[in-house]
Amino acid sequence: MERIAVISDIHGNLPALEAVLEDIKNRRIERIFCLGDLAGKGPSSAETVDIIRQHCEVVIKGNWDYYLTEQTGHEILTWHQSILGVERLNYMKELPIYKEFYISGKLLRLCHASPNDLFHRVYLSTEQSKRLKLFEATSTLNLEADVVGYGDIHGAHIDNFDGMTIFNVGSVGNPLDITEASYGIIEGKLDDKNKGPFTISLVRVPYDIELAIVHATLTNMPEKQEYIDELKTGIFRGRKA
């Protein structure tokens, strides 16, 4: 049996990332996969990209990684692009948008939002036809997935339907459900097409939010207060009361 930690949506929050990596280390998990959004929103984009490159075996592109490497002209993107630099941006630009493999007889697919559409956003409440798009065949194996794990929405959950499983690992650096960092652990027989025991678990890790706020306060980062408010409350800045 092998255990893999699955993290996502770090968003330049260094204290949260460090707390999660420490928890993974304490659990003696040696393999880490990252589902994207390494940078943006938080103040430490360069540092978090460097740490992810050092510690993660698999790194997938998120929508913010796309915006930062493909778009220009927006104030907040320009700020993060300036601290990331050309080499990091080139690295982020070349990231794949999904990873799929067999584990304990199940075809498991990992992506940021959707394997065939980086901007197809799926919530727990999303209608089933749209959720099923995450299971559709890709060009890699041309098979429907049995299990899909993703990030993007910053809200962790696990659900089963029609004999399939979908799970969201939440957000390390910008959780919008509970004000603690979140990640997932998958456990099973890797690269094995024979059915066997398989586990998905979600982990919450308290971290030093006040330190993360200090990091933001010491910068001239655009939308700084909105970011700080999200860290404090776990409420998305665009959510209507």
PDB file of C-alpha atoms in Angstrom:
ATOM      1  CA  MET A   1       0.000   0.000   0.000  1.00  0.00           C
ATOM      2  CA  GLU A   2       1.230   3.444  -0.887  1.00  0.00           C
ATOM      3  CA  ARG A   3       0.117   6.811   0.472  1.00  0.00           C
ATOM      4  CA  ILE A   4       0.136  10.019  -1.552  1.00  0.00           C
ATOM      5  CA  ALA A   5      -0.629  13.467  -0.173  1.00  0.00           C
ATOM      6  CA  VAL A   6      -2.646  15.613  -2.572  1.00  0.00           C
ATOM      7  CA  ILE A   7      -2.465  19.377  -2.071  1.00  0.00           C
ATOM      8  CA  SER A   8      -3.972  22.236  -4.048  1.00  0.00           C
ATOM      9  CA  ASP A   9      -4.564  25.986  -4.181  1.00  0.00           C
ATOM     10  CA  ILE A  10      -1.566  27.239  -2.238  1.00  0.00           C
ATOM     11  CA  HIS A  11      -2.018  30.797  -3.529  1.00  0.00           C
ATOM     12  CA  GLY A  12       1.194  32.243  -2.175  1.00  0.00           C
ATOM     13  CA  ASN A  13       0.407  31.496   1.490  1.00  0.00           C
ATOM     14  CA  LEU A  14       3.752  30.428   2.926  1.00  0.00           C
ATOM     15  CA  PRO A  15       2.738  29.717   6.568  1.00  0.00           C
ATOM     16  CA  ALA A  16      -0.120  27.486   5.413  1.00  0.00           C
ATOM     17  CA  LEU A  17       2.091  25.557   2.993  1.00  0.00           C
ATOM     18  CA  GLU A  18       4.776  25.043   5.621  1.00  0.00           C
ATOM     19  CA  ALA A  19       2.211  23.766   8.131  1.00  0.00           C
ATOM     20  CA  VAL A  20       0.785  21.278   5.638  1.00  0.00           C
ATOM     21  CA  LEU A  21       4.219  20.010   4.586  1.00  0.00           C
ATOM     22  CA  GLU A  22       5.128  19.535   8.249  1.00  0.00           C
ATOM     23  CA  ASP A  23       1.963  17.504   8.815  1.00  0.00           C
ATOM     24  CA  ILE A  24       2.714  15.374   5.754  1.00  0.00           C
ATOM     25  CA  LYS A  25       6.244  14.792   7.032  1.00  0.00           C
ATOM     26  CA  ASN A  26       4.961  13.825  10.485  1.00  0.00           C
ATOM     27  CA  ARG A  27       2.696  11.234   8.852  1.00  0.00           C
ATOM     28  CA  ARG A  28       5.753   9.864   7.011  1.00  0.00           C
ATOM     29  CA  ILE A  29       4.190  10.379   3.606  1.00  0.00           C
ATOM     30  CA  GLU A  30       6.941  10.723   1.024  1.00  0.00           C
ATOM     31  CA  ARG A  31       4.981  11.392  -2.166  1.00  0.00           C
ATOM     32  CA  ILE A  32       3.142  14.676  -2.749  1.00  0.00           C
ATOM     33  CA  PHE A  33       1.036  15.643  -5.764  1.00  0.00           C
ATOM     34  CA  CYS A  34      -0.081  19.262  -6.263  1.00  0.00           C
ATOM     35  CA  LEU A  35      -3.247  20.199  -8.175  1.00  0.00           C
ATOM     36  CA  GLY A  36      -2.305  23.743  -9.075  1.00  0.00           C
ATOM     37  CA  ASP A  37      -2.823  27.400  -8.194  1.00  0.00           C
ATOM     38  CA  LEU A  38       0.654  27.627  -6.769  1.00  0.00           C
ATOM     39  CA  ALA A  39       0.721  31.417  -6.827  1.00  0.00           C
ATOM     40  CA  GLY A  40      -1.504  34.483  -6.900  1.00  0.00           C
ATOM     41  CA  LYS A  41      -3.813  36.035  -4.295  1.00  0.00           C
ATOM     42  CA  GLY A  42      -1.270  35.704  -1.441  1.00  0.00           C
ATOM     43  CA  PRO A  43       2.013  37.605  -0.943  1.00  0.00           C
ATOM     44  CA  SER A  44       4.584  34.788  -1.211  1.00  0.00           C
ATOM     45  CA  SER A  45       4.076  33.522  -4.760  1.00  0.00           C
ATOM     46  CA  ALA A  46       7.785  33.087  -5.542  1.00  0.00           C
ATOM     47  CA  GLU A  47       8.496  31.184  -2.332  1.00  0.00           C
ATOM     48  CA  THR A  48       5.547  28.822  -2.678  1.00  0.00           C
ATOM     49  CA  VAL A  49       6.374  27.997  -6.300  1.00  0.00           C
ATOM     50  CA  ASP A  50       9.957  27.164  -5.315  1.00  0.00           C
ATOM     51  CA  ILE A  51       8.832  24.942  -2.430  1.00  0.00           C
ATOM     52  CA  ILE A  52       6.282  23.104  -4.568  1.00  0.00           C
ATOM     53  CA  ARG A  53       8.940  22.427  -7.198  1.00  0.00           C
ATOM     54  CA  GLN A  54      11.221  21.029  -4.514  1.00  0.00           C
ATOM     55  CA  HIS A  55       8.722  18.802  -2.711  1.00  0.00           C
ATOM     56  CA  CYS A  56       6.071  17.711  -5.226  1.00  0.00           C
ATOM     57  CA  GLU A  57       6.510  14.786  -7.571  1.00  0.00           C
ATOM     58  CA  VAL A  58       3.530  15.803  -9.721  1.00  0.00           C
ATOM     59  CA  VAL A  59       2.368  19.385 -10.277  1.00  0.00           C
ATOM     60  CA  ILE A  60      -0.752  20.242 -12.300  1.00  0.00           C
ATOM     61  CA  LYS A  61      -1.700  23.609 -13.764  1.00  0.00           C
ATOM     62  CA  GLY A  62      -4.450  25.637 -12.117  1.00  0.00           C
ATOM     63  CA  ASN A  63      -6.511  28.500 -13.469  1.00  0.00           C
ATOM     64  CA  TRP A  64      -4.364  31.087 -11.648  1.00  0.00           C
ATOM     65  CA  ASP A  65      -1.230  29.457 -13.064  1.00  0.00           C
ATOM     66  CA  TYR A  66      -2.832  29.918 -16.478  1.00  0.00           C
ATOM     67  CA  TYR A  67      -3.776  33.561 -15.862  1.00  0.00           C
ATOM     68  CA  LEU A  68      -0.293  34.401 -14.610  1.00  0.00           C
ATOM     69  CA  THR A  69       1.430  32.842 -17.620  1.00  0.00           C
ATOM     70  CA  GLU A  70      -1.009  33.730 -20.399  1.00  0.00           C
ATOM     71  CA  GLN A  71      -2.581  37.085 -19.525  1.00  0.00           C
ATOM     72  CA  THR A  72      -1.284  40.608 -19.002  1.00  0.00           C
ATOM     73  CA  GLY A  73      -2.602  44.021 -18.097  1.00  0.00           C
ATOM     74  CA  HIS A  74      -4.487  43.252 -14.879  1.00  0.00           C
ATOM     75  CA  GLU A  75      -3.007  44.956 -11.814  1.00  0.00           C
ATOM     76  CA  ILE A  76      -2.976  41.929  -9.540  1.00  0.00           C
ATOM     77  CA  LEU A  77      -1.516  39.657 -12.243  1.00  0.00           C
ATOM     78  CA  THR A  78       1.198  42.195 -13.015  1.00  0.00           C
ATOM     79  CA  TRP A  79       2.186  42.376  -9.349  1.00  0.00           C
ATOM     80  CA  HIS A  80       2.548  38.615  -8.983  1.00  0.00           C
ATOM     81  CA  GLN A  81       4.261  38.258 -12.355  1.00  0.00           C
ATOM     82  CA  SER A  82       6.872  40.791 -11.269  1.00  0.00           C
ATOM     83  CA  ILE A  83       7.817  38.830  -8.154  1.00  0.00           C
ATOM     84  CA  LEU A  84       7.659  35.432  -9.879  1.00  0.00           C
ATOM     85  CA  GLY A  85      10.075  36.286 -12.671  1.00  0.00           C
ATOM     86  CA  VAL A  86      10.509  34.745 -16.086  1.00  0.00           C
ATOM     87  CA  GLU A  87      11.940  31.366 -15.090  1.00  0.00           C
ATOM     88  CA  ARG A  88       9.142  30.493 -12.644  1.00  0.00           C
ATOM     89  CA  LEU A  89       6.494  31.684 -15.090  1.00  0.00           C
ATOM     90  CA  ASN A  90       7.966  29.491 -17.821  1.00  0.00           C
ATOM     91  CA  TYR A  91       7.847  26.520 -15.433  1.00  0.00           C
ATOM     92  CA  MET A  92       4.198  27.200 -14.607  1.00  0.00           C
ATOM     93  CA  LYS A  93       3.292  27.656 -18.263  1.00  0.00           C
ATOM     94  CA  GLU A  94       4.444  24.109 -19.121  1.00  0.00           C
ATOM     95  CA  LEU A  95       2.529  22.317 -16.356  1.00  0.00           C
ATOM     96  CA  PRO A  96       0.070  19.586 -17.466  1.00  0.00           C
ATOM     97  CA  ILE A  97      -3.646  19.955 -16.717  1.00  0.00           C
ATOM     98  CA  TYR A  98      -4.294  16.437 -15.411  1.00  0.00           C
ATOM     99  CA  LYS A  99      -2.691  13.223 -14.204  1.00  0.00           C
ATOM    100  CA  GLU A 100      -4.296   9.772 -14.291  1.00  0.00           C
ATOM    101  CA  PHE A 101      -3.166   6.382 -13.058  1.00  0.00           C
ATOM    102  CA  TYR A 102      -4.455   3.097 -11.665  1.00  0.00           C
ATOM    103  CA  ILE A 103      -4.591   2.491  -7.934  1.00  0.00           C
ATOM    104  CA  SER A 104      -6.142  -0.622  -6.353  1.00  0.00           C
ATOM    105  CA  GLY A 105      -8.009  -1.403  -9.576  1.00  0.00           C
ATOM    106  CA  LYS A 106      -9.446   2.080 -10.031  1.00  0.00           C
ATOM    107  CA  LEU A 107      -8.570   4.616 -12.707  1.00  0.00           C
ATOM    108  CA  LEU A 108      -7.925   7.757 -10.679  1.00  0.00           C
ATOM    109  CA  ARG A 109      -7.765  11.147 -12.354  1.00  0.00           C
ATOM    110  CA  LEU A 110      -6.356  14.279 -10.722  1.00  0.00           C
ATOM    111  CA  CYS A 111      -6.943  17.757 -12.117  1.00  0.00           C
ATOM    112  CA  HIS A 112      -7.370  21.306 -10.937  1.00  0.00           C
ATOM    113  CA  ALA A 113     -10.917  21.990 -12.141  1.00  0.00           C
ATOM    114  CA  SER A 114     -11.615  19.561 -14.990  1.00  0.00           C
ATOM    115  CA  PRO A 115      -9.308  17.390 -17.136  1.00  0.00           C
ATOM    116  CA  ASN A 116     -10.639  18.703 -20.433  1.00  0.00           C
ATOM    117  CA  ASP A 117     -11.486  22.276 -19.436  1.00  0.00           C
ATOM    118  CA  LEU A 118      -9.463  24.270 -16.932  1.00  0.00           C
ATOM    119  CA  PHE A 119     -12.420  26.599 -16.332  1.00  0.00           C
ATOM    120  CA  HIS A 120     -15.219  24.044 -15.860  1.00  0.00           C
ATOM    121  CA  ARG A 121     -16.070  24.702 -12.197  1.00  0.00           C
ATOM    122  CA  VAL A 122     -17.821  21.973 -10.199  1.00  0.00           C
ATOM    123  CA  TYR A 123     -19.258  22.329  -6.694  1.00  0.00           C
ATOM    124  CA  LEU A 124     -20.859  19.685  -4.508  1.00  0.00           C
ATOM    125  CA  SER A 125     -24.207  21.251  -5.431  1.00  0.00           C
ATOM    126  CA  THR A 126     -23.511  21.335  -9.202  1.00  0.00           C
ATOM    127  CA  GLU A 127     -25.967  19.348 -11.321  1.00  0.00           C
ATOM    128  CA  GLN A 128     -24.835  15.802 -11.950  1.00  0.00           C
ATOM    129  CA  SER A 129     -24.467  16.128 -15.738  1.00  0.00           C
ATOM    130  CA  LYS A 130     -21.811  18.793 -15.234  1.00  0.00           C
ATOM    131  CA  ARG A 131     -20.057  16.807 -12.512  1.00  0.00           C
ATOM    132  CA  LEU A 132     -19.892  13.802 -14.832  1.00  0.00           C
ATOM    133  CA  LYS A 133     -17.737  15.799 -17.255  1.00  0.00           C
ATOM    134  CA  LEU A 134     -14.817  15.290 -14.878  1.00  0.00           C
ATOM    135  CA  PHE A 135     -15.054  11.534 -15.519  1.00  0.00           C
ATOM    136  CA  GLU A 136     -15.142  11.736 -19.332  1.00  0.00           C
ATOM    137  CA  ALA A 137     -12.339  10.074 -21.282  1.00  0.00           C
ATOM    138  CA  THR A 138      -9.163  12.027 -21.914  1.00  0.00           C
ATOM    139  CA  SER A 139      -6.658  11.710 -24.731  1.00  0.00           C
ATOM    140  CA  THR A 140      -4.204   9.838 -22.479  1.00  0.00           C
ATOM    141  CA  LEU A 141      -6.004   6.567 -21.765  1.00  0.00           C
ATOM    142  CA  ASN A 142      -9.307   7.227 -23.576  1.00  0.00           C
ATOM    143  CA  LEU A 143     -11.224   5.719 -20.651  1.00  0.00           C
ATOM    144  CA  GLU A 144     -13.720   7.107 -18.182  1.00  0.00           C
ATOM    145  CA  ALA A 145     -12.292   7.570 -14.697  1.00  0.00           C
ATOM    146  CA  ASP A 146     -13.540   5.681 -11.624  1.00  0.00           C
ATOM    147  CA  VAL A 147     -12.303   8.314  -9.184  1.00  0.00           C
ATOM    148  CA  VAL A 148     -11.651  12.031  -9.730  1.00  0.00           C
ATOM    149  CA  GLY A 149      -9.803  14.314  -7.336  1.00  0.00           C
ATOM    150  CA  TYR A 150      -9.658  18.049  -7.913  1.00  0.00           C
ATOM    151  CA  GLY A 151      -9.125  21.471  -6.310  1.00  0.00           C
ATOM    152  CA  ASP A 152     -10.237  24.898  -7.616  1.00  0.00           C
ATOM    153  CA  ILE A 153     -13.298  25.568  -5.413  1.00  0.00           C
ATOM    154  CA  HIS A 154     -11.455  25.799  -2.054  1.00  0.00           C
ATOM    155  CA  GLY A 155     -13.999  23.549  -0.344  1.00  0.00           C
ATOM    156  CA  ALA A 156     -13.123  19.969   0.631  1.00  0.00           C
ATOM    157  CA  HIS A 157     -15.598  17.112   0.209  1.00  0.00           C
ATOM    158  CA  ILE A 158     -16.020  13.483  -0.871  1.00  0.00           C
ATOM    159  CA  ASP A 159     -19.053  12.136  -2.734  1.00  0.00           C
ATOM    160  CA  ASN A 160     -20.076   8.863  -4.381  1.00  0.00           C
ATOM    161  CA  PHE A 161     -22.618   8.431  -7.170  1.00  0.00           C
ATOM    162  CA  ASP A 162     -23.302   5.986 -10.012  1.00  0.00           C
ATOM    163  CA  GLY A 163     -20.495   3.750  -8.754  1.00  0.00           C
ATOM    164  CA  MET A 164     -17.943   6.546  -9.029  1.00  0.00           C
ATOM    165  CA  THR A 165     -16.174   8.726  -6.482  1.00  0.00           C
ATOM    166  CA  ILE A 166     -15.354  12.416  -6.633  1.00  0.00           C
ATOM    167  CA  PHE A 167     -13.326  14.264  -4.023  1.00  0.00           C
ATOM    168  CA  ASN A 168     -12.046  17.777  -3.556  1.00  0.00           C
ATOM    169  CA  VAL A 169      -8.957  18.332  -1.418  1.00  0.00           C
ATOM    170  CA  GLY A 170      -9.830  21.938  -0.584  1.00  0.00           C
ATOM    171  CA  SER A 171      -7.232  24.670  -0.367  1.00  0.00           C
ATOM    172  CA  VAL A 172      -3.925  24.873   1.456  1.00  0.00           C
ATOM    173  CA  GLY A 173      -3.556  28.632   1.342  1.00  0.00           C
ATOM    174  CA  ASN A 174      -7.021  30.107   0.786  1.00  0.00           C
ATOM    175  CA  PRO A 175      -9.648  27.800   2.348  1.00  0.00           C
ATOM    176  CA  LEU A 176     -13.193  29.049   1.845  1.00  0.00           C
ATOM    177  CA  ASP A 177     -15.078  26.585   4.037  1.00  0.00           C
ATOM    178  CA  ILE A 178     -13.137  26.251   7.307  1.00  0.00           C
ATOM    179  CA  THR A 179     -10.303  28.599   8.271  1.00  0.00           C
ATOM    180  CA  GLU A 180      -7.720  25.810   8.347  1.00  0.00           C
ATOM    181  CA  ALA A 181      -5.476  24.518   5.583  1.00  0.00           C
ATOM    182  CA  SER A 182      -6.815  21.446   3.828  1.00  0.00           C
ATOM    183  CA  TYR A 183      -5.351  18.571   1.832  1.00  0.00           C
ATOM    184  CA  GLY A 184      -6.108  14.958   0.932  1.00  0.00           C
ATOM    185  CA  ILE A 185      -4.462  11.565   1.292  1.00  0.00           C
ATOM    186  CA  ILE A 186      -5.034   8.650  -1.071  1.00  0.00           C
ATOM    187  CA  GLU A 187      -3.903   5.157  -0.182  1.00  0.00           C
ATOM    188  CA  GLY A 188      -3.851   1.980  -2.223  1.00  0.00           C
ATOM    189  CA  LYS A 189      -1.784  -0.238  -4.502  1.00  0.00           C
ATOM    190  CA  LEU A 190      -0.303   2.150  -7.041  1.00  0.00           C
ATOM    191  CA  ASP A 191      -0.227   1.182 -10.734  1.00  0.00           C
ATOM    192  CA  ASP A 192      -2.247  -1.947  -9.944  1.00  0.00           C
ATOM    193  CA  LYS A 193      -5.325  -2.764 -12.065  1.00  0.00           C
ATOM    194  CA  ASN A 194      -6.482  -5.458  -9.639  1.00  0.00           C
ATOM    195  CA  LYS A 195      -9.164  -4.459  -7.153  1.00  0.00           C
ATOM    196  CA  GLY A 196      -7.939  -3.857  -3.643  1.00  0.00           C
ATOM    197  CA  PRO A 197      -8.395  -1.667  -0.573  1.00  0.00           C
ATOM    198  CA  PHE A 198      -8.482   2.032  -1.379  1.00  0.00           C
ATOM    199  CA  THR A 199      -8.779   5.017   0.929  1.00  0.00           C
ATOM    200  CA  ILE A 200      -9.429   8.732   0.503  1.00  0.00           C
ATOM    201  CA  SER A 201      -9.140  10.970   3.541  1.00  0.00           C
ATOM    202  CA  LEU A 202      -9.275  14.728   4.055  1.00  0.00           C
ATOM    203  CA  VAL A 203      -7.007  16.491   6.523  1.00  0.00           C
ATOM    204  CA  ARG A 204      -7.389  19.881   8.220  1.00  0.00           C
ATOM    205  CA  VAL A 205      -4.268  21.625   9.463  1.00  0.00           C
ATOM    206  CA  PRO A 206      -4.375  24.736  11.672  1.00  0.00           C
ATOM    207  CA  TYR A 207      -1.741  27.281  10.684  1.00  0.00           C
ATOM    208  CA  ASP A 208      -0.588  30.724  11.775  1.00  0.00           C
ATOM    209  CA  ILE A 209      -3.160  32.939  10.072  1.00  0.00           C
ATOM    210  CA  GLU A 210      -1.872  36.039  11.836  1.00  0.00           C
ATOM    211  CA  LEU A 211       1.588  35.445  10.388  1.00  0.00           C
ATOM    212  CA  ALA A 212       0.082  35.052   6.913  1.00  0.00           C
ATOM    213  CA  ILE A 213      -1.714  38.362   7.441  1.00  0.00           C
ATOM    214  CA  VAL A 214       1.544  40.025   8.499  1.00  0.00           C
ATOM    215  CA  HIS A 215       3.213  38.738   5.323  1.00  0.00           C
ATOM    216  CA  ALA A 216       0.451  40.354   3.264  1.00  0.00           C
ATOM    217  CA  THR A 217       0.444  43.583   5.264  1.00  0.00           C
ATOM    218  CA  LEU A 218       4.146  44.152   4.609  1.00  0.00           C
ATOM    219  CA  THR A 219       3.550  44.286   0.832  1.00  0.00           C
ATOM    220  CA  ASN A 220       1.824  46.643  -1.579  1.00  0.00           C
ATOM    221  CA  MET A 221      -0.101  43.693  -3.044  1.00  0.00           C
ATOM    222  CA  PRO A 222      -3.337  44.593  -4.872  1.00  0.00           C
ATOM    223  CA  GLU A 223      -6.560  43.330  -3.249  1.00  0.00           C
ATOM    224  CA  LYS A 224      -4.652  42.854  -0.007  1.00  0.00           C
ATOM    225  CA  GLN A 225      -7.594  43.524   2.311  1.00  0.00           C
ATOM    226  CA  GLU A 226      -9.880  41.167   0.396  1.00  0.00           C
ATOM    227  CA  TYR A 227      -7.282  38.419   0.774  1.00  0.00           C
ATOM    228  CA  ILE A 228      -6.866  39.100   4.501  1.00  0.00           C
ATOM    229  CA  ASP A 229     -10.635  39.023   5.026  1.00  0.00           C
ATOM    230  CA  GLU A 230     -10.857  35.635   3.301  1.00  0.00           C
ATOM    231  CA  LEU A 231      -8.117  34.204   5.536  1.00  0.00           C
ATOM    232  CA  LYS A 232      -9.911  35.439   8.648  1.00  0.00           C
ATOM    233  CA  THR A 233     -13.429  34.365   7.730  1.00  0.00           C
ATOM    234  CA  GLY A 234     -13.218  31.583   5.141  1.00  0.00           C
ATOM    235  CA  ILE A 235     -15.801  33.523   3.124  1.00  0.00           C
ATOM    236  CA  PHE A 236     -15.174  34.227  -0.554  1.00  0.00           C
ATOM    237  CA  ARG A 237     -14.966  37.928  -1.344  1.00  0.00           C
ATOM    238  CA  GLY A 238     -17.518  37.565  -4.133  1.00  0.00           C
ATOM    239  CA  ARG A 239     -20.128  35.727  -2.091  1.00  0.00           C
ATOM    240  CA  LYS A 240     -23.349  37.660  -1.608  1.00  0.00           C
ATOM    241  CA  ALA A 241     -24.773  37.996   1.897  1.00  0.00           C
TER     242      ALA A 241
END
